[in-house]
Every structure is written in structure tokens, then in C-alpha cells.
């Protein structure tokens, strides 16, 4: 017998210090979600802000690398 794929939701929170991926799975009763995984990367993006409070190129690269890591985790 093949199990049905369960409903899963992934949320990415991009903060000034950390980038976090939280993956939830819908419970059998379909009313609530259960946390499956909570992954945090200490990106320290605030140190890459320029004078106008925008990310510089290095900060953008750090953020992209973090998101690509999360993409690989979600695909797996």
C-alpha cells in the first residue's frame, strides 16, 4: 500500500541576524500543523547594509546562498 503524500508547508523568515526555514505538516484532522523541521542560518545580514540600509553585494550573496541551501532541503 502506498502512503499518500501529506500536506506540507515551508516558511522562510529573513531577519537581520538569521535566516530560518520552518517546515510544517498538516495533521490527520486537517485542522492543525505539526512542526517537522526548524533550520536556522546565522547570516548576520545587518553587517552587510550600506549607508542607505540596503544589502551590499556580499550580503546579497550570503542571502542567496542561504536560500539555495533551504531550496535543497525542501527538495529533498
GROMACS .gro file of C-alpha atoms in nm:
model
   76
    1UNK     CA    1   0.000   0.000   0.000
    2UNK     CA    2   0.134   0.342  -0.096
    3UNK     CA    3   0.103   0.621   0.162
    4UNK     CA    4  -0.047   0.947   0.048
    5UNK     CA    5   0.183   1.245   0.048
    6UNK     CA    6   0.100   1.462   0.345
    7UNK     CA    7   0.033   1.833   0.308
    8UNK     CA    8   0.347   2.024   0.396
    9UNK     CA    9   0.417   2.394   0.419
   10UNK     CA   10   0.755   2.567   0.437
   11UNK     CA   11   0.803   2.919   0.571
   12UNK     CA   12   1.121   3.125   0.531
   13UNK     CA   13   1.187   3.407   0.777
   14UNK     CA   14   1.459   3.650   0.669
   15UNK     CA   15   1.579   3.858   0.961
   16UNK     CA   16   1.869   4.091   1.021
   17UNK     CA   17   2.066   3.822   1.207
   18UNK     CA   18   1.928   3.488   1.097
   19UNK     CA   19   1.751   3.323   0.807
   20UNK     CA   20   1.518   3.045   0.919
   21UNK     CA   21   1.330   2.768   0.742
   22UNK     CA   22   1.040   2.602   0.925
   23UNK     CA   23   0.861   2.306   0.770
   24UNK     CA   24   0.515   2.205   0.890
   25UNK     CA   25   0.298   1.903   0.813
   26UNK     CA   26  -0.081   1.910   0.830
   27UNK     CA   27  -0.217   1.678   1.097
   28UNK     CA   28  -0.459   1.399   1.012
   29UNK     CA   29  -0.757   1.601   1.138
   30UNK     CA   30  -0.659   1.872   0.883
   31UNK     CA   31  -0.706   2.147   1.145
   32UNK     CA   32  -0.356   2.190   1.278
   33UNK     CA   33   0.003   2.175   1.158
   34UNK     CA   34   0.290   1.997   1.330
   35UNK     CA   35   0.642   2.138   1.307
   36UNK     CA   36   0.872   1.892   1.129
   37UNK     CA   37   1.190   2.091   1.099
   38UNK     CA   38   1.330   2.427   1.209
   39UNK     CA   39   1.660   2.521   1.047
   40UNK     CA   40   1.845   2.842   1.122
   41UNK     CA   41   2.142   3.001   0.944
   42UNK     CA   42   2.328   3.279   1.126
   43UNK     CA   43   2.360   3.502   0.819
   44UNK     CA   44   2.425   3.829   1.010
   45UNK     CA   45   2.282   4.027   0.721
   46UNK     CA   46   2.284   4.354   0.915
   47UNK     CA   47   2.662   4.378   0.882
   48UNK     CA   48   2.619   4.394   0.502
   49UNK     CA   49   2.396   4.703   0.499
   50UNK     CA   50   2.526   5.007   0.313
   51UNK     CA   51   2.467   5.370   0.410
   52UNK     CA   52   2.118   5.360   0.258
   53UNK     CA   53   2.030   5.047   0.459
   54UNK     CA   54   2.036   4.818   0.152
   55UNK     CA   55   2.226   4.490   0.135
   56UNK     CA   56   2.559   4.519  -0.042
   57UNK     CA   57   2.672   4.257  -0.297
   58UNK     CA   58   2.833   4.034  -0.035
   59UNK     CA   59   2.515   4.041   0.176
   60UNK     CA   60   2.306   3.951  -0.126
   61UNK     CA   61   2.538   3.657  -0.195
   62UNK     CA   62   2.507   3.539   0.168
   63UNK     CA   63   2.127   3.558   0.143
   64UNK     CA   64   2.116   3.376  -0.193
   65UNK     CA   65   2.345   3.101  -0.058
   66UNK     CA   66   2.117   3.061   0.244
   67UNK     CA   67   1.805   3.039   0.028
   68UNK     CA   68   1.971   2.787  -0.204
   69UNK     CA   69   2.056   2.573   0.098
   70UNK     CA   70   1.691   2.584   0.204
   71UNK     CA   71   1.582   2.502  -0.151
   72UNK     CA   72   1.795   2.187  -0.147
   73UNK     CA   73   1.648   2.085   0.190
   74UNK     CA   74   1.290   2.136   0.072
   75UNK     CA   75   1.351   1.943  -0.250
   76UNK     CA   76   1.498   1.653  -0.057
   0.00000   0.00000   0.00000
